[in-house]
Every structure is written in structure tokens, then in C-alpha cells.
């Protein structure tokens, strides 16, 4: 008769299997303008002390909640606001809609980027998500119509799933606005609040240089990354202080009746918007931040070999 005792190996596999089944996963996806502070914000959330290097394409890390080992948060960062948006389908998938929050990080110290970058990002996200939302709504509708007593449209509306993905705009580098004219700061704040209201996003002014704002970043990311019920301050629309606008709040007092279109035109008139380029950046291998001694030696040997081969072929055809 064979022994029924489990080996250490069996127990290890069992443990790994059980653990993967019980871990609840959520994810945060960071997008935003180049050098706006995405990695710095992620490092504050992950308690990482190292200096951020430029993000080349798509970075991944994860963290576990300090309140529960079984809560995991995956953190994705897309390195460049525009041309890398082609990678969005790899991280923003239908099955993640209910467990993901998107964080758009903008650089407040570059007002000429705000309109084009924010519009480009929100449009791309919306294009990616809308087909899922439509499909989800249609599935629900067809299952409802099978049941005659539940055909009333009010009921359909009620049963539609709430799958709107939370989108948080982090307007970063607030510390660099000391010198900004109050009228300019007011215009930026009104534009961003109005845009967020129209899209159902939250807006928070952040800075990694201010402890109080870093604590707020951490609270917000814990709320979305681990579903933690955190106490958050009331909405704040005083443009002389860091703005905090939860998605459900009403910024009418700040907006003074100005429409989004009007505010956008004022922004464009005040700061000529940058052209969004959809081209690849310079070869990152030439960037000093990514020096790797051994790999660089092999690369230059290979380049030399290719160069010799090219010369050889040129002479042959002469
Ligand atoms: N003054 C100030 N500087 C900041 C702030 N956040 C980030 N930085 C600086 O901005 C630079 C870029 O920061 P990163 O965190 O690498 O920005 P990123 O958006 O991840 O950059 P890429 O991924 O390369 O596009 C670094 O020098 C940071 O120290 C901030 O709140 N205030
Ligand atoms: Mg980065």
C-alpha cells in the first residue's frame, strides 16, 4: 500500500495554489505626460526610496496591503502620454474593469501641455472602454428582456451594472506654482474642475515635495488599490490652496457659470498648446540612465560586426 503522507514539495504546491486563490487583486494604471512624476508618485505609494529613472515603455510592480496579506495591488505605468497609448489594450482589459482605477498624472508647471495631453488621454481611454460598457449593457438588457415582468425601462436602468472605472487626475508638481499669477492658477483650476465634472473624474493637486500632499496621495491610492475605506477630507475648491474634487462633488461655486468650452478656449489663448507627437523617442540605449556595462560591450561588438559586414557587402557590389 502506497503512503498517503504528503511531501514538503506537495505541501509547497498546495500552499501556493491556496494562496493564489485567496489573494484579492486590484490594479492601478498610471498614465500621463512625460516626466510629470508618475514613477515618483508610485514610489511614494510603494515606499520605495530610489530615485526614479525615465520609464521607457510599460513598468509593472505590485504591493500587498499592510492591513491584509491577501490584498494585492498591481501597479502599471505607461511611460509616455501619447505614442505608448498603443500599449493600452495590454493593460486595460475587459475583465479588469471592476477592479482597476486609472490615474492620469499631469504636470501643473507646464500649462501649455494641459489641454492637449488631458484631451488625448481621456479620448483614448474612452475609446478603449466604451465597447466593453456597451457590450455589458446589451448583455444585461437581453437577459432582462427574457423576463416579461422586468421589461420596464426604469428597471433596466436600475439593473445596469455600475462599471464606470474610476479615473483620478493627479495634477502634480503643485510646489512649482509659487510664482504663478493668481489669475492663471484660477484659470487652470477652473478648466481642470470643469473637465473632471464633465467626465466624472476626481481631481487632486499633488506634490511629492509636500508631506501633507504625499499623505493624501497614499490615502487615495490605498482606497482604490485595496478598496480601503479611508476618511478623506471634504471637497476643496479654493484655488489658492491645493484643489481636491471627488468625482461626485459639485465645483459650481468655483466655475462662476463658465462653460468647459469657454475655459478651454481661454487656456488655449493663454498658453499655446504643444503639438502631440506620435513618434518614437530617441534610442534609449544612448541614455546614460540605462548604462549596463556588460550589455553595452556586447552591443558595441555586435554593431562593429554589422558595420564590417555592411562594408564587406558594399565592396562586393562595387
Ligand atoms: N518639484 C517637483 N518635482 C517633481 C515632483 N514629482 C516628480 N518630480 C520630479 O520630476 C522628474 C520626473 O519624475 P518621474 O517620477 O520620473 O516622472 P515620470 O512621469 O515617471 O517620468 P517618465 O516615466 O519618464 O515619463 C524627477 O526629477 C522628479 O524628481 C513634484 O511633485 N514636484
Ligand atoms: Mg516614469
mmCIF file of C-alpha atoms and ligand atoms in Angstrom:
data_model
loop_
_atom_site.group_PDB
_atom_site.id
_atom_site.type_symbol
_atom_site.label_atom_id
_atom_site.label_comp_id
_atom_site.label_asym_id
_atom_site.label_seq_id
_atom_site.Cartn_x
_atom_site.Cartn_y
_atom_site.Cartn_z
ATOM 1 C CA UNK A 1 0.000 0.000 0.000
ATOM 2 C CA UNK A 2 1.401 3.422 -1.004
ATOM 3 C CA UNK A 3 1.989 6.085 1.630
ATOM 4 C CA UNK A 4 -0.626 8.895 1.831
ATOM 5 C CA UNK A 5 1.797 11.248 3.564
ATOM 6 C CA UNK A 6 2.470 14.477 1.649
ATOM 7 C CA UNK A 7 5.982 15.524 0.819
ATOM 8 C CA UNK A 8 7.277 19.028 1.502
ATOM 9 C CA UNK A 9 7.071 19.581 -2.247
ATOM 10 C CA UNK A 10 3.320 18.657 -2.297
ATOM 11 C CA UNK A 11 2.649 20.942 0.652
ATOM 12 C CA UNK A 12 4.502 23.802 -1.052
ATOM 13 C CA UNK A 13 2.424 23.425 -4.229
ATOM 14 C CA UNK A 14 -0.793 23.245 -2.197
ATOM 15 C CA UNK A 15 0.127 26.347 -0.237
ATOM 16 C CA UNK A 16 0.982 28.293 -3.396
ATOM 17 C CA UNK A 17 -2.283 27.177 -5.003
ATOM 18 C CA UNK A 18 -4.402 28.150 -1.986
ATOM 19 C CA UNK A 19 -2.681 31.474 -1.685
ATOM 20 C CA UNK A 20 -3.214 32.377 -5.348
ATOM 21 C CA UNK A 21 -6.896 31.503 -4.957
ATOM 22 C CA UNK A 22 -7.447 33.693 -1.912
ATOM 23 C CA UNK A 23 -5.491 36.805 -2.935
ATOM 24 C CA UNK A 24 -7.840 39.613 -3.984
ATOM 25 C CA UNK A 25 -6.268 41.661 -6.733
ATOM 26 C CA UNK A 26 -6.933 45.214 -7.785
ATOM 27 C CA UNK A 27 -4.850 47.350 -10.085
ATOM 28 C CA UNK A 28 -3.827 50.935 -10.659
ATOM 29 C CA UNK A 29 -2.867 52.167 -14.107
ATOM 30 C CA UNK A 30 -0.740 55.312 -14.306
ATOM 31 C CA UNK A 31 -0.655 57.383 -17.484
ATOM 32 C CA UNK A 32 0.319 60.952 -18.076
ATOM 33 C CA UNK A 33 2.622 63.469 -19.591
ATOM 34 C CA UNK A 34 6.327 62.765 -19.829
ATOM 35 C CA UNK A 35 8.291 63.493 -16.639
ATOM 36 C CA UNK A 36 5.113 64.548 -14.840
ATOM 37 C CA UNK A 37 6.003 62.495 -11.748
ATOM 38 C CA UNK A 38 4.260 59.150 -12.319
ATOM 39 C CA UNK A 39 7.125 56.994 -11.031
ATOM 40 C CA UNK A 40 7.768 59.361 -8.107
ATOM 41 C CA UNK A 41 4.126 59.030 -7.038
ATOM 42 C CA UNK A 42 4.240 55.240 -7.442
ATOM 43 C CA UNK A 43 7.426 55.125 -5.323
ATOM 44 C CA UNK A 44 5.679 57.059 -2.526
ATOM 45 C CA UNK A 45 2.854 54.517 -2.618
ATOM 46 C CA UNK A 46 5.240 51.532 -2.619
ATOM 47 C CA UNK A 47 7.559 53.105 -0.015
ATOM 48 C CA UNK A 48 10.474 52.882 -2.446
ATOM 49 C CA UNK A 49 13.323 55.239 -1.757
ATOM 50 C CA UNK A 50 15.312 55.034 -5.022
ATOM 51 C CA UNK A 51 15.421 57.931 -7.473
ATOM 52 C CA UNK A 52 13.100 57.325 -10.439
ATOM 53 C CA UNK A 53 14.628 56.694 -13.851
ATOM 54 C CA UNK A 54 12.713 57.654 -17.007
ATOM 55 C CA UNK A 55 10.157 54.970 -17.846
ATOM 56 C CA UNK A 56 10.779 53.531 -21.302
ATOM 57 C CA UNK A 57 7.558 51.691 -22.066
ATOM 58 C CA UNK A 58 5.458 49.799 -19.561
ATOM 59 C CA UNK A 59 6.560 49.248 -15.956
ATOM 60 C CA UNK A 60 4.991 46.811 -13.524
ATOM 61 C CA UNK A 61 5.226 46.443 -9.767
ATOM 62 C CA UNK A 62 2.918 45.221 -7.049
ATOM 63 C CA UNK A 63 2.341 45.672 -3.355
ATOM 64 C CA UNK A 64 0.368 43.986 -0.588
ATOM 65 C CA UNK A 65 -1.876 45.799 1.844
ATOM 66 C CA UNK A 66 -0.408 46.254 5.343
ATOM 67 C CA UNK A 67 -3.898 45.541 6.707
ATOM 68 C CA UNK A 68 -4.392 42.247 4.901
ATOM 69 C CA UNK A 69 -1.827 39.966 3.272
ATOM 70 C CA UNK A 70 -4.489 38.741 0.882
ATOM 71 C CA UNK A 71 -4.990 42.104 -0.781
ATOM 72 C CA UNK A 72 -2.655 42.683 -3.695
ATOM 73 C CA UNK A 73 -2.443 45.772 -5.836
ATOM 74 C CA UNK A 74 -0.798 45.596 -9.270
ATOM 75 C CA UNK A 75 0.688 48.884 -10.399
ATOM 76 C CA UNK A 76 1.229 49.634 -14.100
ATOM 77 C CA UNK A 77 2.881 52.697 -15.551
ATOM 78 C CA UNK A 78 2.838 53.690 -19.197
ATOM 79 C CA UNK A 79 5.932 55.766 -19.741
ATOM 80 C CA UNK A 80 4.796 58.286 -22.316
ATOM 81 C CA UNK A 81 1.464 60.002 -22.606
ATOM 82 C CA UNK A 82 0.936 59.659 -26.293
ATOM 83 C CA UNK A 83 2.750 57.248 -28.591
ATOM 84 C CA UNK A 84 2.730 54.494 -25.934
ATOM 85 C CA UNK A 85 -1.046 54.629 -25.712
ATOM 86 C CA UNK A 86 -0.904 51.859 -28.318
ATOM 87 C CA UNK A 87 0.067 49.592 -25.412
ATOM 88 C CA UNK A 88 -3.147 50.412 -23.530
ATOM 89 C CA UNK A 89 -5.003 47.236 -24.658
ATOM 90 C CA UNK A 90 -2.346 45.118 -22.925
ATOM 91 C CA UNK A 91 -3.126 46.577 -19.526
ATOM 92 C CA UNK A 92 -6.686 47.802 -19.795
ATOM 93 C CA UNK A 93 -8.719 44.650 -20.347
ATOM 94 C CA UNK A 94 -12.430 43.997 -20.068
ATOM 95 C CA UNK A 95 -12.132 41.654 -17.088
ATOM 96 C CA UNK A 96 -10.297 44.330 -15.127
ATOM 97 C CA UNK A 97 -12.968 46.987 -15.419
ATOM 98 C CA UNK A 98 -14.361 46.350 -11.981
ATOM 99 C CA UNK A 99 -11.040 46.171 -10.198
ATOM 100 C CA UNK A 100 -8.987 48.918 -11.801
ATOM 101 C CA UNK A 101 -8.550 52.640 -11.282
ATOM 102 C CA UNK A 102 -6.821 54.883 -13.806
ATOM 103 C CA UNK A 103 -4.591 57.698 -12.614
ATOM 104 C CA UNK A 104 -3.714 60.466 -15.052
ATOM 105 C CA UNK A 105 -0.700 62.407 -13.845
ATOM 106 C CA UNK A 106 -0.345 65.924 -15.281
ATOM 107 C CA UNK A 107 2.435 68.446 -14.801
ATOM 108 C CA UNK A 108 0.910 71.661 -13.409
ATOM 109 C CA UNK A 109 4.119 73.563 -14.102
ATOM 110 C CA UNK A 110 3.611 73.067 -17.875
ATOM 111 C CA UNK A 111 0.220 74.680 -18.568
ATOM 112 C CA UNK A 112 0.680 74.514 -22.368
ATOM 113 C CA UNK A 113 0.503 70.693 -22.080
ATOM 114 C CA UNK A 114 -2.673 70.530 -20.009
ATOM 115 C CA UNK A 115 -5.374 70.831 -22.697
ATOM 116 C CA UNK A 116 -3.863 68.621 -25.443
ATOM 117 C CA UNK A 117 -2.490 65.900 -23.158
ATOM 118 C CA UNK A 118 -5.601 65.604 -20.997
ATOM 119 C CA UNK A 119 -7.909 65.509 -24.019
ATOM 120 C CA UNK A 120 -5.733 62.937 -25.809
ATOM 121 C CA UNK A 121 -5.590 60.671 -22.751
ATOM 122 C CA UNK A 122 -9.286 60.882 -21.888
ATOM 123 C CA UNK A 123 -10.314 60.269 -25.520
ATOM 124 C CA UNK A 124 -8.088 57.225 -25.816
ATOM 125 C CA UNK A 125 -9.317 55.746 -22.545
ATOM 126 C CA UNK A 126 -12.910 56.365 -23.519
ATOM 127 C CA UNK A 127 -12.385 54.692 -26.921
ATOM 128 C CA UNK A 128 -10.877 51.679 -25.187
ATOM 129 C CA UNK A 129 -13.596 51.336 -22.544
ATOM 130 C CA UNK A 130 -16.810 52.226 -24.444
ATOM 131 C CA UNK A 131 -17.137 48.924 -26.376
ATOM 132 C CA UNK A 132 -16.895 46.954 -23.095
ATOM 133 C CA UNK A 133 -19.512 49.150 -21.441
ATOM 134 C CA UNK A 134 -21.833 48.827 -24.449
ATOM 135 C CA UNK A 135 -21.422 45.053 -24.565
ATOM 136 C CA UNK A 136 -22.033 44.763 -20.843
ATOM 137 C CA UNK A 137 -25.195 46.861 -21.060
ATOM 138 C CA UNK A 138 -26.501 44.841 -24.048
ATOM 139 C CA UNK A 139 -25.864 41.519 -22.268
ATOM 140 C CA UNK A 140 -27.825 42.772 -19.308
ATOM 141 C CA UNK A 141 -30.657 44.093 -21.483
ATOM 142 C CA UNK A 142 -31.092 40.789 -23.332
ATOM 143 C CA UNK A 143 -31.164 38.810 -20.084
ATOM 144 C CA UNK A 144 -33.715 41.232 -18.651
ATOM 145 C CA UNK A 145 -35.987 41.050 -21.715
ATOM 146 C CA UNK A 146 -36.358 37.289 -21.174
ATOM 147 C CA UNK A 147 -38.317 38.106 -18.085
ATOM 148 C CA UNK A 148 -41.527 39.971 -19.107
ATOM 149 C CA UNK A 149 -42.214 41.403 -15.696
ATOM 150 C CA UNK A 150 -38.882 43.194 -15.733
ATOM 151 C CA UNK A 151 -39.192 44.933 -19.090
ATOM 152 C CA UNK A 152 -39.866 48.441 -17.833
ATOM 153 C CA UNK A 153 -37.085 50.778 -18.859
ATOM 154 C CA UNK A 154 -36.740 52.188 -15.361
ATOM 155 C CA UNK A 155 -35.978 48.689 -14.176
ATOM 156 C CA UNK A 156 -33.429 48.215 -16.957
ATOM 157 C CA UNK A 157 -31.708 51.379 -15.914
ATOM 158 C CA UNK A 158 -31.669 50.228 -12.327
ATOM 159 C CA UNK A 159 -30.114 46.899 -13.199
ATOM 160 C CA UNK A 160 -27.396 48.251 -15.431
ATOM 161 C CA UNK A 161 -24.112 47.422 -13.810
ATOM 162 C CA UNK A 162 -22.111 50.210 -12.359
ATOM 163 C CA UNK A 163 -18.897 49.527 -14.183
ATOM 164 C CA UNK A 164 -17.675 53.060 -14.636
ATOM 165 C CA UNK A 165 -13.966 52.833 -13.978
ATOM 166 C CA UNK A 166 -12.677 55.435 -11.509
ATOM 167 C CA UNK A 167 -10.433 57.987 -13.214
ATOM 168 C CA UNK A 168 -8.385 60.251 -10.992
ATOM 169 C CA UNK A 169 -6.493 63.217 -12.351
ATOM 170 C CA UNK A 170 -3.422 63.985 -10.258
ATOM 171 C CA UNK A 171 -2.272 67.493 -11.153
ATOM 172 C CA UNK A 172 1.278 67.163 -9.884
ATOM 173 C CA UNK A 173 4.209 69.492 -9.048
ATOM 174 C CA UNK A 174 1.924 71.892 -7.180
ATOM 175 C CA UNK A 175 5.019 73.098 -5.285
ATOM 176 C CA UNK A 176 6.294 74.733 -8.501
ATOM 177 C CA UNK A 177 3.316 77.090 -8.747
ATOM 178 C CA UNK A 178 4.539 79.581 -6.138
ATOM 179 C CA UNK A 179 5.455 82.145 -8.781
ATOM 180 C CA UNK A 180 2.322 81.702 -10.879
ATOM 181 C CA UNK A 181 -0.056 84.658 -11.240
ATOM 182 C CA UNK A 182 -3.245 84.021 -9.179
ATOM 183 C CA UNK A 183 -5.408 84.661 -12.284
ATOM 184 C CA UNK A 184 -3.502 81.943 -14.194
ATOM 185 C CA UNK A 185 -3.825 79.490 -11.336
ATOM 186 C CA UNK A 186 -7.540 80.245 -11.141
ATOM 187 C CA UNK A 187 -7.988 79.612 -14.887
ATOM 188 C CA UNK A 188 -6.144 76.261 -14.717
ATOM 189 C CA UNK A 189 -8.159 75.186 -11.676
ATOM 190 C CA UNK A 190 -11.470 76.145 -13.271
ATOM 191 C CA UNK A 191 -10.589 74.335 -16.507
ATOM 192 C CA UNK A 192 -9.492 71.131 -14.752
ATOM 193 C CA UNK A 193 -12.510 71.124 -12.389
ATOM 194 C CA UNK A 194 -14.921 71.700 -15.264
ATOM 195 C CA UNK A 195 -13.290 68.958 -17.354
ATOM 196 C CA UNK A 196 -13.392 66.491 -14.450
ATOM 197 C CA UNK A 197 -17.024 67.329 -13.750
ATOM 198 C CA UNK A 198 -17.958 66.680 -17.400
ATOM 199 C CA UNK A 199 -16.120 63.326 -17.444
ATOM 200 C CA UNK A 200 -16.995 62.128 -13.938
ATOM 201 C CA UNK A 201 -13.332 62.096 -12.826
ATOM 202 C CA UNK A 202 -11.813 63.062 -9.486
ATOM 203 C CA UNK A 203 -9.183 65.787 -9.364
ATOM 204 C CA UNK A 204 -6.421 66.185 -6.813
ATOM 205 C CA UNK A 205 -3.488 68.618 -6.748
ATOM 206 C CA UNK A 206 -0.368 66.770 -5.657
ATOM 207 C CA UNK A 207 3.316 67.270 -4.974
ATOM 208 C CA UNK A 208 5.938 64.826 -3.838
ATOM 209 C CA UNK A 209 7.686 67.743 -2.123
ATOM 210 C CA UNK A 210 4.868 68.363 0.383
ATOM 211 C CA UNK A 211 4.350 65.779 3.125
ATOM 212 C CA UNK A 212 0.677 66.569 3.568
ATOM 213 C CA UNK A 213 0.009 66.090 -0.147
ATOM 214 C CA UNK A 214 2.039 62.866 -0.188
ATOM 215 C CA UNK A 215 -0.159 61.504 2.663
ATOM 216 C CA UNK A 216 -3.202 62.388 0.599
ATOM 217 C CA UNK A 217 -1.776 60.576 -2.439
ATOM 218 C CA UNK A 218 -1.165 57.459 -0.326
ATOM 219 C CA UNK A 219 -4.672 57.549 1.160
ATOM 220 C CA UNK A 220 -6.276 57.860 -2.249
ATOM 221 C CA UNK A 221 -4.175 55.086 -3.799
ATOM 222 C CA UNK A 222 -4.881 52.773 -0.843
ATOM 223 C CA UNK A 223 -8.586 53.427 -1.271
ATOM 224 C CA UNK A 224 -8.510 52.424 -4.946
ATOM 225 C CA UNK A 225 -5.688 49.884 -4.750
ATOM 226 C CA UNK A 226 -7.006 47.916 -1.757
ATOM 227 C CA UNK A 227 -10.620 49.045 -1.528
ATOM 228 C CA UNK A 228 -9.809 50.506 1.898
ATOM 229 C CA UNK A 229 -12.496 52.629 3.473
ATOM 230 C CA UNK A 230 -10.456 55.716 4.228
ATOM 231 C CA UNK A 231 -11.518 59.002 5.790
ATOM 232 C CA UNK A 232 -10.949 61.721 3.235
ATOM 233 C CA UNK A 233 -11.252 65.494 3.714
ATOM 234 C CA UNK A 234 -14.221 67.374 2.249
ATOM 235 C CA UNK A 235 -14.003 68.626 -1.353
ATOM 236 C CA UNK A 236 -11.971 71.811 -1.626
ATOM 237 C CA UNK A 237 -12.321 74.291 -4.492
ATOM 238 C CA UNK A 238 -10.287 77.201 -3.147
ATOM 239 C CA UNK A 239 -7.814 77.764 -5.994
ATOM 240 C CA UNK A 240 -5.288 79.455 -3.687
ATOM 241 C CA UNK A 241 -4.856 76.052 -1.992
ATOM 242 C CA UNK A 242 -4.411 72.516 -3.398
ATOM 243 C CA UNK A 243 -7.714 71.513 -5.041
ATOM 244 C CA UNK A 244 -9.437 68.283 -4.014
ATOM 245 C CA UNK A 245 -12.503 67.343 -6.020
ATOM 246 C CA UNK A 246 -14.038 63.876 -5.552
ATOM 247 C CA UNK A 247 -15.917 62.753 -8.684
ATOM 248 C CA UNK A 248 -19.344 63.207 -7.118
ATOM 249 C CA UNK A 249 -18.747 66.787 -5.874
ATOM 250 C CA UNK A 250 -20.018 69.980 -7.475
ATOM 251 C CA UNK A 251 -17.493 72.725 -8.355
ATOM 252 C CA UNK A 252 -20.173 75.298 -9.451
ATOM 253 C CA UNK A 253 -19.015 77.899 -6.911
ATOM 254 C CA UNK A 254 -15.533 77.968 -8.447
ATOM 255 C CA UNK A 255 -16.777 77.851 -12.052
ATOM 256 C CA UNK A 256 -18.917 81.037 -11.806
ATOM 257 C CA UNK A 257 -21.097 79.772 -14.678
ATOM 258 C CA UNK A 258 -18.180 79.484 -17.158
ATOM 259 C CA UNK A 259 -18.594 76.555 -19.555
ATOM 260 C CA UNK A 260 -15.908 73.979 -20.304
ATOM 261 C CA UNK A 261 -15.690 75.170 -23.909
ATOM 262 C CA UNK A 262 -15.160 78.759 -22.778
ATOM 263 C CA UNK A 263 -12.479 77.747 -20.267
ATOM 264 C CA UNK A 264 -10.705 75.571 -22.819
ATOM 265 C CA UNK A 265 -10.577 78.476 -25.294
ATOM 266 C CA UNK A 266 -9.178 80.751 -22.591
ATOM 267 C CA UNK A 267 -6.491 78.149 -21.784
ATOM 268 C CA UNK A 268 -5.509 77.801 -25.460
ATOM 269 C CA UNK A 269 -5.339 81.574 -25.853
ATOM 270 C CA UNK A 270 -3.196 81.986 -22.744
ATOM 271 C CA UNK A 271 -0.784 79.057 -23.381
ATOM 272 C CA UNK A 272 -0.212 77.883 -26.949
ATOM 273 C CA UNK A 273 -0.851 74.121 -26.769
ATOM 274 C CA UNK A 274 2.001 71.765 -27.638
ATOM 275 C CA UNK A 275 1.735 69.570 -30.719
ATOM 276 C CA UNK A 276 1.302 65.959 -29.689
ATOM 277 C CA UNK A 277 3.906 63.840 -31.430
ATOM 278 C CA UNK A 278 3.181 60.208 -32.066
ATOM 279 C CA UNK A 279 6.765 59.331 -32.969
ATOM 280 C CA UNK A 280 9.186 57.111 -31.079
ATOM 281 C CA UNK A 281 11.672 58.909 -28.816
ATOM 282 C CA UNK A 282 15.478 58.789 -29.204
ATOM 283 C CA UNK A 283 17.240 55.443 -28.806
ATOM 284 C CA UNK A 284 17.147 54.791 -25.020
ATOM 285 C CA UNK A 285 20.330 52.720 -25.263
ATOM 286 C CA UNK A 286 22.176 56.029 -25.694
ATOM 287 C CA UNK A 287 20.718 57.393 -22.475
ATOM 288 C CA UNK A 288 23.234 57.470 -19.591
ATOM 289 C CA UNK A 289 20.482 56.420 -17.189
ATOM 290 C CA UNK A 290 20.441 52.975 -18.760
ATOM 291 C CA UNK A 291 24.139 52.161 -18.818
ATOM 292 C CA UNK A 292 24.752 48.405 -18.367
ATOM 293 C CA UNK A 293 28.486 47.700 -18.711
ATOM 294 C CA UNK A 294 28.370 44.070 -19.928
ATOM 295 C CA UNK A 295 25.381 44.505 -22.210
ATOM 296 C CA UNK A 296 26.823 47.710 -23.676
ATOM 297 C CA UNK A 297 30.127 45.941 -24.507
ATOM 298 C CA UNK A 298 28.281 43.135 -26.319
ATOM 299 C CA UNK A 299 26.091 45.671 -28.144
ATOM 300 C CA UNK A 300 29.059 47.657 -29.416
ATOM 301 C CA UNK A 301 30.790 44.412 -30.562
ATOM 302 C CA UNK A 302 27.645 43.440 -32.474
ATOM 303 C CA UNK A 303 27.378 46.911 -34.016
ATOM 304 C CA UNK A 304 31.001 46.650 -35.137
ATOM 305 C CA UNK A 305 30.370 43.227 -36.678
ATOM 306 C CA UNK A 306 27.330 44.550 -38.532
ATOM 307 C CA UNK A 307 29.275 47.580 -39.699
ATOM 308 C CA UNK A 308 32.093 45.323 -41.036
ATOM 309 C CA UNK A 309 29.564 43.124 -42.779
ATOM 310 C CA UNK A 310 27.928 46.181 -44.391
ATOM 311 C CA UNK A 311 31.353 47.396 -45.643
ATOM 312 C CA UNK A 312 32.130 43.950 -46.975
ATOM 313 C CA UNK A 313 28.828 43.793 -48.881
ATOM 314 C CA UNK A 314 29.309 47.337 -50.262
ATOM 315 C CA UNK A 315 32.724 46.363 -51.686
ATOM 316 C CA UNK A 316 31.325 43.195 -53.184
ATOM 317 C CA UNK A 317 28.662 45.085 -55.139
ATOM 318 C CA UNK A 318 31.145 47.819 -56.370
HETATM 319 N N1 LIG B 1 9.203 69.873 -7.984
HETATM 320 C C1 LIG B 1 8.674 68.667 -8.168
HETATM 321 N N2 LIG B 1 9.346 67.743 -8.888
HETATM 322 C C2 LIG B 1 8.780 66.528 -9.061
HETATM 323 C C3 LIG B 1 7.525 66.191 -8.499
HETATM 324 N N3 LIG B 1 7.228 64.917 -8.849
HETATM 325 C C4 LIG B 1 8.266 64.472 -9.588
HETATM 326 N N4 LIG B 1 9.188 65.429 -9.721
HETATM 327 C C5 LIG B 1 10.457 65.346 -10.468
HETATM 328 O O1 LIG B 1 10.135 65.213 -11.860
HETATM 329 C C6 LIG B 1 11.103 64.385 -12.511
HETATM 330 C C7 LIG B 1 10.409 63.244 -13.238
HETATM 331 O O2 LIG B 1 9.859 62.377 -12.284
HETATM 332 P P1 LIG B 1 9.377 60.889 -12.645
HETATM 333 O O3 LIG B 1 8.708 60.359 -11.440
HETATM 334 O O4 LIG B 1 10.478 60.105 -13.234
HETATM 335 O O5 LIG B 1 8.314 61.236 -13.782
HETATM 336 P P2 LIG B 1 7.616 60.198 -14.774
HETATM 337 O O6 LIG B 1 6.316 60.798 -15.161
HETATM 338 O O7 LIG B 1 7.584 58.849 -14.184
HETATM 339 O O8 LIG B 1 8.623 60.242 -15.997
HETATM 340 P P3 LIG B 1 8.581 59.279 -17.301
HETATM 341 O O9 LIG B 1 8.035 57.973 -16.872
HETATM 342 O O10 LIG B 1 9.975 59.178 -17.762
HETATM 343 O O11 LIG B 1 7.686 59.984 -18.300
HETATM 344 C C8 LIG B 1 12.069 63.899 -11.427
HETATM 345 O O12 LIG B 1 13.186 64.733 -11.426
HETATM 346 C C9 LIG B 1 11.273 64.095 -10.133
HETATM 347 O O13 LIG B 1 12.095 64.329 -9.002
HETATM 348 C C10 LIG B 1 6.849 67.185 -7.713
HETATM 349 O O14 LIG B 1 5.765 66.989 -7.168
HETATM 350 N N5 LIG B 1 7.469 68.403 -7.593
HETATM 351 MG MG1 LIG B 2 8.184 57.034 -15.002
#
